[in-house]
Every structure is written in structure tokens, then in C-alpha cells.
PDB file of C-alpha atoms in Angstrom:
ATOM      1  CA  UNK A  18      63.768  81.838  98.585  1.00 61.00           C
ATOM      2  CA  UNK A  19      62.542  85.358  97.809  1.00 70.00           C
ATOM      3  CA  UNK A  20      60.070  85.113 100.667  1.00 71.00           C
ATOM      4  CA  UNK A  21      62.796  83.909 103.032  1.00 70.00           C
ATOM      5  CA  UNK A  22      65.023  86.792 101.976  1.00 72.00           C
ATOM      6  CA  UNK A  23      62.227  89.310 102.485  1.00 77.00           C
ATOM      7  CA  UNK A  24      61.354  87.937 105.926  1.00 83.00           C
ATOM      8  CA  UNK A  25      64.988  88.010 107.063  1.00 82.00           C
ATOM      9  CA  UNK A  26      65.424  91.549 105.816  1.00 83.00           C
ATOM     10  CA  UNK A  27      62.251  92.772 107.519  1.00 89.00           C
ATOM     11  CA  UNK A  28      63.080  91.007 110.784  1.00 92.00           C
ATOM     12  CA  UNK A  29      66.587  92.443 110.964  1.00 95.00           C
ATOM     13  CA  UNK A  30      65.503  95.913 109.922  1.00 95.00           C
ATOM     14  CA  UNK A  31      62.757  95.889 112.548  1.00 96.00           C
ATOM     15  CA  UNK A  32      65.342  95.117 115.235  1.00 96.00           C
ATOM     16  CA  UNK A  33      67.607  97.893 114.012  1.00 97.00           C
ATOM     17  CA  UNK A  34      64.845 100.488 114.102  1.00 97.00           C
ATOM     18  CA  UNK A  35      63.853  99.280 117.578  1.00 97.00           C
ATOM     19  CA  UNK A  36      67.344 100.382 118.714  1.00 98.00           C
ATOM     20  CA  UNK A  37      67.130 103.758 116.987  1.00 97.00           C
ATOM     21  CA  UNK A  38      68.438 106.872 118.742  1.00 97.00           C
ATOM     22  CA  UNK A  39      67.499 109.909 116.647  1.00 96.00           C
ATOM     23  CA  UNK A  40      69.834 112.251 118.484  1.00 97.00           C
ATOM     24  CA  UNK A  41      72.740 109.914 117.864  1.00 97.00           C
ATOM     25  CA  UNK A  42      71.696 109.557 114.219  1.00 97.00           C
ATOM     26  CA  UNK A  43      71.800 113.311 113.677  1.00 96.00           C
ATOM     27  CA  UNK A  44      75.184 113.622 115.370  1.00 96.00           C
ATOM     28  CA  UNK A  45      76.784 110.630 113.655  1.00 95.00           C
ATOM     29  CA  UNK A  46      75.412 111.467 110.197  1.00 96.00           C
ATOM     30  CA  UNK A  47      77.244 114.798 110.314  1.00 96.00           C
ATOM     31  CA  UNK A  48      80.527 112.919 110.643  1.00 95.00           C
ATOM     32  CA  UNK A  49      79.911 110.968 107.427  1.00 96.00           C
ATOM     33  CA  UNK A  50      79.481 113.392 104.517  1.00 94.00           C
ATOM     34  CA  UNK A  51      79.641 110.551 101.984  1.00 94.00           C
ATOM     35  CA  UNK A  52      76.534 108.901 103.479  1.00 96.00           C
ATOM     36  CA  UNK A  53      72.943 110.010 102.826  1.00 96.00           C
ATOM     37  CA  UNK A  54      71.437 110.865 106.218  1.00 96.00           C
ATOM     38  CA  UNK A  55      68.217 109.126 105.199  1.00 97.00           C
ATOM     39  CA  UNK A  56      70.106 105.823 105.170  1.00 97.00           C
ATOM     40  CA  UNK A  57      71.332 106.260 108.766  1.00 98.00           C
ATOM     41  CA  UNK A  58      69.036 104.687 111.358  1.00 98.00           C
ATOM     42  CA  UNK A  59      70.964 105.784 114.445  1.00 98.00           C
ATOM     43  CA  UNK A  60      72.100 102.682 116.345  1.00 98.00           C
ATOM     44  CA  UNK A  61      75.015 102.973 118.732  1.00 97.00           C
ATOM     45  CA  UNK A  62      77.957 100.700 117.947  1.00 96.00           C
ATOM     46  CA  UNK A  63      77.957  98.684 121.224  1.00 96.00           C
ATOM     47  CA  UNK A  64      74.306  97.784 120.676  1.00 97.00           C
ATOM     48  CA  UNK A  65      74.984  96.872 117.054  1.00 97.00           C
ATOM     49  CA  UNK A  66      77.914  94.641 118.004  1.00 96.00           C
ATOM     50  CA  UNK A  67      75.808  92.921 120.641  1.00 97.00           C
ATOM     51  CA  UNK A  68      73.076  92.293 118.098  1.00 97.00           C
ATOM     52  CA  UNK A  69      75.659  90.914 115.628  1.00 97.00           C
ATOM     53  CA  UNK A  70      76.694  88.288 118.180  1.00 96.00           C
ATOM     54  CA  UNK A  71      73.075  87.318 118.652  1.00 96.00           C
ATOM     55  CA  UNK A  72      72.343  87.246 114.928  1.00 96.00           C
ATOM     56  CA  UNK A  73      75.445  85.173 114.160  1.00 94.00           C
ATOM     57  CA  UNK A  74      73.745  82.200 115.826  1.00 92.00           C
ATOM     58  CA  UNK A  75      70.483  82.536 113.863  1.00 92.00           C
ATOM     59  CA  UNK A  76      69.578  81.201 110.386  1.00 89.00           C
ATOM     60  CA  UNK A  77      68.672  84.726 109.219  1.00 91.00           C
ATOM     61  CA  UNK A  78      72.357  85.549 109.328  1.00 93.00           C
ATOM     62  CA  UNK A  79      73.199  83.492 106.219  1.00 92.00           C
ATOM     63  CA  UNK A  80      70.376  85.071 104.245  1.00 92.00           C
ATOM     64  CA  UNK A  81      71.392  88.576 105.336  1.00 94.00           C
ATOM     65  CA  UNK A  82      75.047  88.032 104.415  1.00 94.00           C
ATOM     66  CA  UNK A  83      74.035  87.323 100.824  1.00 92.00           C
ATOM     67  CA  UNK A  84      72.052  90.556 100.563  1.00 90.00           C
ATOM     68  CA  UNK A  85      74.554  92.965  99.059  1.00 94.00           C
ATOM     69  CA  UNK A  86      74.224  95.857  98.594  1.00 94.00           C
ATOM     70  CA  UNK A  87      72.378  96.817 101.766  1.00 95.00           C
ATOM     71  CA  UNK A  88      70.143  99.868 102.073  1.00 95.00           C
ATOM     72  CA  UNK A  89      71.047 101.259 105.486  1.00 97.00           C
ATOM     73  CA  UNK A  90      74.370 102.316 107.001  1.00 98.00           C
ATOM     74  CA  UNK A  91      73.721 100.145 110.069  1.00 98.00           C
ATOM     75  CA  UNK A  92      73.031  97.135 107.849  1.00 97.00           C
ATOM     76  CA  UNK A  93      76.496  97.569 106.370  1.00 97.00           C
ATOM     77  CA  UNK A  94      78.046  97.860 109.824  1.00 98.00           C
ATOM     78  CA  UNK A  95      76.109  94.809 110.959  1.00 98.00           C
ATOM     79  CA  UNK A  96      77.455  92.928 107.955  1.00 98.00           C
ATOM     80  CA  UNK A  97      80.997  93.886 108.966  1.00 98.00           C
ATOM     81  CA  UNK A  98      80.434  92.808 112.558  1.00 98.00           C
ATOM     82  CA  UNK A  99      79.082  89.454 111.371  1.00 98.00           C
ATOM     83  CA  UNK A 100      82.270  89.003 109.365  1.00 98.00           C
ATOM     84  CA  UNK A 101      84.177  89.610 112.600  1.00 96.00           C
ATOM     85  CA  UNK A 102      82.488  86.517 114.057  1.00 94.00           C
ATOM     86  CA  UNK A 103      83.909  84.190 111.379  1.00 96.00           C
ATOM     87  CA  UNK A 104      86.574  81.906 112.842  1.00 96.00           C
ATOM     88  CA  UNK A 105      87.847  80.264 109.647  1.00 97.00           C
ATOM     89  CA  UNK A 106      90.486  82.469 108.033  1.00 98.00           C
ATOM     90  CA  UNK A 107      89.826  81.561 104.394  1.00 97.00           C
ATOM     91  CA  UNK A 108      86.094  82.047 104.816  1.00 97.00           C
ATOM     92  CA  UNK A 109      86.666  85.353 106.564  1.00 98.00           C
ATOM     93  CA  UNK A 110      88.947  86.649 103.812  1.00 98.00           C
ATOM     94  CA  UNK A 111      86.443  85.590 101.174  1.00 98.00           C
ATOM     95  CA  UNK A 112      83.641  87.456 102.952  1.00 98.00           C
ATOM     96  CA  UNK A 113      85.807  90.538 103.541  1.00 98.00           C
ATOM     97  CA  UNK A 114      86.708  90.749  99.865  1.00 98.00           C
ATOM     98  CA  UNK A 115      83.102  90.258  98.831  1.00 98.00           C
ATOM     99  CA  UNK A 116      82.055  93.090 101.159  1.00 98.00           C
ATOM    100  CA  UNK A 117      84.831  95.671 100.579  1.00 98.00           C
ATOM    101  CA  UNK A 118      83.479  96.987  97.221  1.00 97.00           C
ATOM    102  CA  UNK A 119      80.217  97.942  98.933  1.00 97.00           C
ATOM    103  CA  UNK A 120      81.769 100.017 101.729  1.00 97.00           C
ATOM    104  CA  UNK A 121      81.042 103.707 101.109  1.00 96.00           C
ATOM    105  CA  UNK A 122      82.262 105.460 104.252  1.00 97.00           C
ATOM    106  CA  UNK A 123      85.165 105.636 106.685  1.00 97.00           C
ATOM    107  CA  UNK A 124      83.188 104.479 109.728  1.00 96.00           C
ATOM    108  CA  UNK A 125      82.079 101.145 108.293  1.00 97.00           C
ATOM    109  CA  UNK A 126      85.597 100.630 106.949  1.00 98.00           C
ATOM    110  CA  UNK A 127      87.392 101.360 110.203  1.00 97.00           C
ATOM    111  CA  UNK A 128      85.195  99.461 112.641  1.00 95.00           C
ATOM    112  CA  UNK A 129      85.431  96.057 110.925  1.00 97.00           C
ATOM    113  CA  UNK A 130      88.265  94.158 112.651  1.00 95.00           C
ATOM    114  CA  UNK A 131      88.077  90.375 112.182  1.00 97.00           C
ATOM    115  CA  UNK A 132      89.577  88.581 115.167  1.00 95.00           C
ATOM    116  CA  UNK A 133      90.826  85.606 113.156  1.00 97.00           C
ATOM    117  CA  UNK A 134      93.346  87.856 111.407  1.00 96.00           C
ATOM    118  CA  UNK A 135      95.520  87.838 114.541  1.00 93.00           C
ATOM    119  CA  UNK A 136      96.274  84.142 114.056  1.00 94.00           C
ATOM    120  CA  UNK A 137      97.203  84.483 110.378  1.00 96.00           C
ATOM    121  CA  UNK A 138      99.534  87.448 110.288  1.00 93.00           C
ATOM    122  CA  UNK A 139     101.789  86.233 107.477  1.00 93.00           C
ATOM    123  CA  UNK A 140      98.944  85.292 105.154  1.00 95.00           C
ATOM    124  CA  UNK A 141      97.193  88.564 105.943  1.00 97.00           C
ATOM    125  CA  UNK A 142     100.238  90.583 104.854  1.00 96.00           C
ATOM    126  CA  UNK A 143      99.836  89.176 101.352  1.00 95.00           C
ATOM    127  CA  UNK A 144      96.241  90.383 101.281  1.00 97.00           C
ATOM    128  CA  UNK A 145      97.177  93.788 102.696  1.00 98.00           C
ATOM    129  CA  UNK A 146      99.639  94.242  99.827  1.00 96.00           C
ATOM    130  CA  UNK A 147      96.832  93.578  97.373  1.00 97.00           C
ATOM    131  CA  UNK A 148      94.336  95.848  99.127  1.00 98.00           C
ATOM    132  CA  UNK A 149      96.598  98.898  99.328  1.00 97.00           C
ATOM    133  CA  UNK A 150      97.260  98.605  95.587  1.00 96.00           C
ATOM    134  CA  UNK A 151      93.556  98.631  94.800  1.00 97.00           C
ATOM    135  CA  UNK A 152      91.845 101.468  92.934  1.00 95.00           C
ATOM    136  CA  UNK A 153      88.961 101.446  95.442  1.00 97.00           C
ATOM    137  CA  UNK A 154      89.095 104.094  98.192  1.00 98.00           C
ATOM    138  CA  UNK A 155      87.868 102.001 101.094  1.00 98.00           C
ATOM    139  CA  UNK A 156      89.712  98.862 100.061  1.00 98.00           C
ATOM    140  CA  UNK A 157      92.958 100.840 100.256  1.00 98.00           C
ATOM    141  CA  UNK A 158      91.907 102.420 103.545  1.00 98.00           C
ATOM    142  CA  UNK A 159      91.017  99.028 105.022  1.00 98.00           C
ATOM    143  CA  UNK A 160      94.399  97.598 104.009  1.00 98.00           C
ATOM    144  CA  UNK A 161      96.320 100.482 105.587  1.00 98.00           C
ATOM    145  CA  UNK A 162      94.159 100.212 108.684  1.00 98.00           C
ATOM    146  CA  UNK A 163      94.958  96.525 109.081  1.00 98.00           C
ATOM    147  CA  UNK A 164      98.681  97.257 108.676  1.00 97.00           C
ATOM    148  CA  UNK A 165      98.494 100.035 111.262  1.00 97.00           C
ATOM    149  CA  UNK A 166      96.524  97.929 113.708  1.00 95.00           C
ATOM    150  CA  UNK A 167      98.594  94.758 113.664  1.00 94.00           C
ATOM    151  CA  UNK A 168     102.096  95.406 112.323  1.00 97.00           C
ATOM    152  CA  UNK A 169     103.539  98.448 114.081  1.00 97.00           C
ATOM    153  CA  UNK A 170     104.472  96.565 117.250  1.00 94.00           C
ATOM    154  CA  UNK A 171     105.871  93.019 117.316  1.00 87.00           C
ATOM    155  CA  UNK A 172     107.061  91.920 113.912  1.00 88.00           C
ATOM    156  CA  UNK A 173     107.386  95.443 112.527  1.00 96.00           C
ATOM    157  CA  UNK A 174     109.506  95.811 109.402  1.00 97.00           C
ATOM    158  CA  UNK A 175     110.588  99.183 107.925  1.00 96.00           C
ATOM    159  CA  UNK A 176     109.396  98.082 104.490  1.00 97.00           C
ATOM    160  CA  UNK A 177     105.800  98.438 105.680  1.00 98.00           C
ATOM    161  CA  UNK A 178     106.297 102.206 105.769  1.00 98.00           C
ATOM    162  CA  UNK A 179     107.451 102.135 102.161  1.00 98.00           C
ATOM    163  CA  UNK A 180     104.329 100.228 101.120  1.00 98.00           C
ATOM    164  CA  UNK A 181     102.140 102.970 102.571  1.00 98.00           C
ATOM    165  CA  UNK A 182     104.281 105.864 101.322  1.00 98.00           C
ATOM    166  CA  UNK A 183     104.014 104.518  97.777  1.00 97.00           C
ATOM    167  CA  UNK A 184     100.208 104.719  97.739  1.00 97.00           C
ATOM    168  CA  UNK A 185      99.131 107.204  95.083  1.00 93.00           C
ATOM    169  CA  UNK A 186      95.652 108.628  95.605  1.00 95.00           C
ATOM    170  CA  UNK A 187      93.934 111.992  95.691  1.00 95.00           C
ATOM    171  CA  UNK A 188      91.063 110.582  97.751  1.00 97.00           C
ATOM    172  CA  UNK A 189      90.691 112.384 101.080  1.00 97.00           C
ATOM    173  CA  UNK A 190      89.850 109.213 103.022  1.00 98.00           C
ATOM    174  CA  UNK A 191      92.937 107.454 101.681  1.00 98.00           C
ATOM    175  CA  UNK A 192      95.273 110.367 102.400  1.00 98.00           C
ATOM    176  CA  UNK A 193      93.825 110.761 105.890  1.00 98.00           C
ATOM    177  CA  UNK A 194      94.444 107.080 106.643  1.00 98.00           C
ATOM    178  CA  UNK A 195      98.019 107.338 105.386  1.00 98.00           C
ATOM    179  CA  UNK A 196      98.549 110.308 107.723  1.00 98.00           C
ATOM    180  CA  UNK A 197      96.969 108.373 110.588  1.00 98.00           C
ATOM    181  CA  UNK A 198      99.244 105.423 109.844  1.00 98.00           C
ATOM    182  CA  UNK A 199     102.412 107.534 109.976  1.00 98.00           C
ATOM    183  CA  UNK A 200     101.269 109.458 113.060  1.00 98.00           C
ATOM    184  CA  UNK A 201     100.727 106.127 114.820  1.00 98.00           C
ATOM    185  CA  UNK A 202     104.056 104.871 113.513  1.00 98.00           C
ATOM    186  CA  UNK A 203     105.782 107.918 115.004  1.00 98.00           C
ATOM    187  CA  UNK A 204     104.396 106.882 118.393  1.00 97.00           C
ATOM    188  CA  UNK A 205     105.441 103.256 118.043  1.00 97.00           C
ATOM    189  CA  UNK A 206     108.451 103.235 115.694  1.00 98.00           C
ATOM    190  CA  UNK A 207     109.769 106.779 115.870  1.00 98.00           C
ATOM    191  CA  UNK A 208     113.291 106.249 114.516  1.00 97.00           C
ATOM    192  CA  UNK A 209     112.035 104.334 111.487  1.00 98.00           C
ATOM    193  CA  UNK A 210     109.259 106.841 110.828  1.00 98.00           C
ATOM    194  CA  UNK A 211     110.660 110.341 111.230  1.00 98.00           C
ATOM    195  CA  UNK A 212     112.873 110.120 108.076  1.00 98.00           C
ATOM    196  CA  UNK A 213     109.687 110.048 105.994  1.00 98.00           C
ATOM    197  CA  UNK A 214     109.061 113.590 107.207  1.00 98.00           C
ATOM    198  CA  UNK A 215     112.674 114.760 107.252  1.00 98.00           C
ATOM    199  CA  UNK A 216     113.156 113.606 103.668  1.00 97.00           C
ATOM    200  CA  UNK A 217     109.691 114.755 102.512  1.00 97.00           C
ATOM    201  CA  UNK A 218     108.681 111.336 101.208  1.00 97.00           C
ATOM    202  CA  UNK A 219     104.961 112.097 101.603  1.00 97.00           C
ATOM    203  CA  UNK A 220     102.912 114.651  99.676  1.00 96.00           C
ATOM    204  CA  UNK A 221     102.661 118.016 101.398  1.00 96.00           C
ATOM    205  CA  UNK A 222      99.077 117.617 102.668  1.00 97.00           C
ATOM    206  CA  UNK A 223      99.702 114.142 104.109  1.00 97.00           C
ATOM    207  CA  UNK A 224     103.044 115.280 105.535  1.00 98.00           C
ATOM    208  CA  UNK A 225     101.457 118.154 107.471  1.00 98.00           C
ATOM    209  CA  UNK A 226      98.426 116.124 108.520  1.00 98.00           C
ATOM    210  CA  UNK A 227     100.753 113.445 109.904  1.00 98.00           C
ATOM    211  CA  UNK A 228     102.513 116.046 112.027  1.00 98.00           C
ATOM    212  CA  UNK A 229      99.209 117.523 113.194  1.00 97.00           C
ATOM    213  CA  UNK A 230      97.908 114.153 114.330  1.00 97.00           C
ATOM    214  CA  UNK A 231     101.234 113.211 115.921  1.00 98.00           C
ATOM    215  CA  UNK A 232     101.508 116.356 118.033  1.00 97.00           C
ATOM    216  CA  UNK A 233      97.945 115.762 119.239  1.00 96.00           C
ATOM    217  CA  UNK A 234      98.931 112.299 120.491  1.00 95.00           C
ATOM    218  CA  UNK A 235      99.712 111.664 124.148  1.00 95.00           C
ATOM    219  CA  UNK A 236     102.084 108.887 123.023  1.00 95.00           C
ATOM    220  CA  UNK A 237     104.547 111.344 121.463  1.00 96.00           C
ATOM    221  CA  UNK A 238     107.016 112.952 123.883  1.00 96.00           C
ATOM    222  CA  UNK A 239     107.146 116.765 124.275  1.00 97.00           C
ATOM    223  CA  UNK A 240     110.663 116.754 122.784  1.00 97.00           C
ATOM    224  CA  UNK A 241     109.508 114.785 119.766  1.00 98.00           C
ATOM    225  CA  UNK A 242     106.523 117.096 119.288  1.00 97.00           C
ATOM    226  CA  UNK A 243     108.782 120.151 119.338  1.00 98.00           C
ATOM    227  CA  UNK A 244     110.998 118.644 116.668  1.00 98.00           C
ATOM    228  CA  UNK A 245     108.065 117.499 114.527  1.00 98.00           C
ATOM    229  CA  UNK A 246     106.683 121.053 114.496  1.00 97.00           C
ATOM    230  CA  UNK A 247     109.921 122.223 112.874  1.00 97.00           C
ATOM    231  CA  UNK A 248     109.292 119.796 110.010  1.00 98.00           C
ATOM    232  CA  UNK A 249     106.023 121.380 108.908  1.00 97.00           C
ATOM    233  CA  UNK A 250     106.064 122.389 105.263  1.00 96.00           C
ATOM    234  CA  UNK A 251     104.970 125.969 104.654  1.00 86.00           C
ATOM    235  CA  UNK A 252     104.576 128.471 101.836  1.00 61.00           C
ATOM    236  CA  UNK A 253     107.830 129.997 100.655  1.00 52.00           C
ATOM    237  CA  UNK A 254     108.444 133.726 100.582  1.00 44.00           C
ATOM    238  CA  UNK A 255     107.290 134.110  96.986  1.00 38.00           C
ATOM    239  CA  UNK A 256     103.946 132.464  97.738  1.00 38.00           C
ATOM    240  CA  UNK A 257     104.741 129.117  96.135  1.00 38.00           C
ATOM    241  CA  UNK A 258     104.446 125.812  97.910  1.00 44.00           C
ATOM    242  CA  UNK A 259     107.309 123.537  98.909  1.00 52.00           C
TER     243      UNK A 259
END
């Protein structure tokens, strides 16, 4: 078994390095300050997704999926893309939850989007509730990301906003995702979303970051952008914060 594991690891790693783009590695590594550059191979996402589809049909896949933690950033992304290939919901959830504790960066977290989730929206909501109440940065971020991706259009309920607003975390990558969620919500569910800014229901940093991201969006009307700018929270005259 150890020999099989070693062979699978070496085979997969060899393929990853064969796709290496050093220029891309240097550029992408700068965007991920939580990741050691030495663990970034430099494989572009389309190539990695294509390889995941190929690997999903090979016996090495099962061996690789058991090998947590992985060494390289691309190995983690590959793991996430293999999870995307799983068509059984219960199996997919089990593999997602086994993998989430090992995610150590925003990019791996945000690019994993299992297709089977679309067919199990009600069951997934129960899991999202659990994830956003986690004490793990990227588990929370993944939960908010899934809510943002799949529940701000058809089937939207105002209570989803409350779930996200109640998240308490000082972690940058959690707060940024919360801001991204509300900026997206302003584009898709404006009337239900703007009170969270008008009534200052978010912490000051997340509040202002939400507005920044919203006014940068082409999906927000010029009139809405003008109004959102008036909601920015600033220093008061005596130098204190709102």
C-alpha cells in the first residue's frame, strides 16, 4: 500500500510539474500571502481542471484523495477539482468536509464548486448553516461562498443575509467574503440588502468594503452607486470612529 501511495504521488506530481509555468507561479504566489511560494508549482487553473477530469477516471485518483495533507498548492486545488467530479451528494459532502480543514488559502477555497450541490439545495442549506458557524477561517468562507453562489437568485430568503451578518470573526479572509457576499447581494437583491448598510448592521471595515466592492460592480446602477457612497462610515470630527 505504501508503494502504491508513493507511485501515485510521484506520477501525479510529475504531471503537475510538466504543466509548470514559472511566470504564472510568481504572479499567482503574490496573490496568496498565506501560502509559501515554494509550495506553488505554477499550473494554470484550466489545465488543472482538465487534468482533474482525466485523473478522475484513473485508479490513482482514489489513492490521491486519501493523501491529506498535500504538499503543494496545486495538489490541494486538484483535490478540490476531483471533489467537483463526485456525482453522489452524500459522498461529495463527506469529501468536502474531510478536505475543508486542510484548506489554507482563499484561492483553493473559492474555486471548489461541486456541481452536485445544485440538485440538493435544501440539504445544502443545512450544511451551509454549520459551515458559517465554524471556527475555521476557510470553512466559514466556503459556506458564505456557497450561499452567495446559489441562493441570491431564485429561492432567495432575507434570512440568509442575517446568517452572514451574524458571523463574528476578525479574520481578513472571512470579513472579505462577507463584504463580497453583501456587495453581490446589493446587485441581486438590492432592497433586501441596503438596510444592512443604512442601519450599520456590519462592522465598520466590512461595511465600507461592501460599498467599495459594490460601486466597482457594473451590476449596480449609477443612482444606486451614488446613494451607496453616502453611506460610507468615516472618522468623526474629534478623530474617533463611528
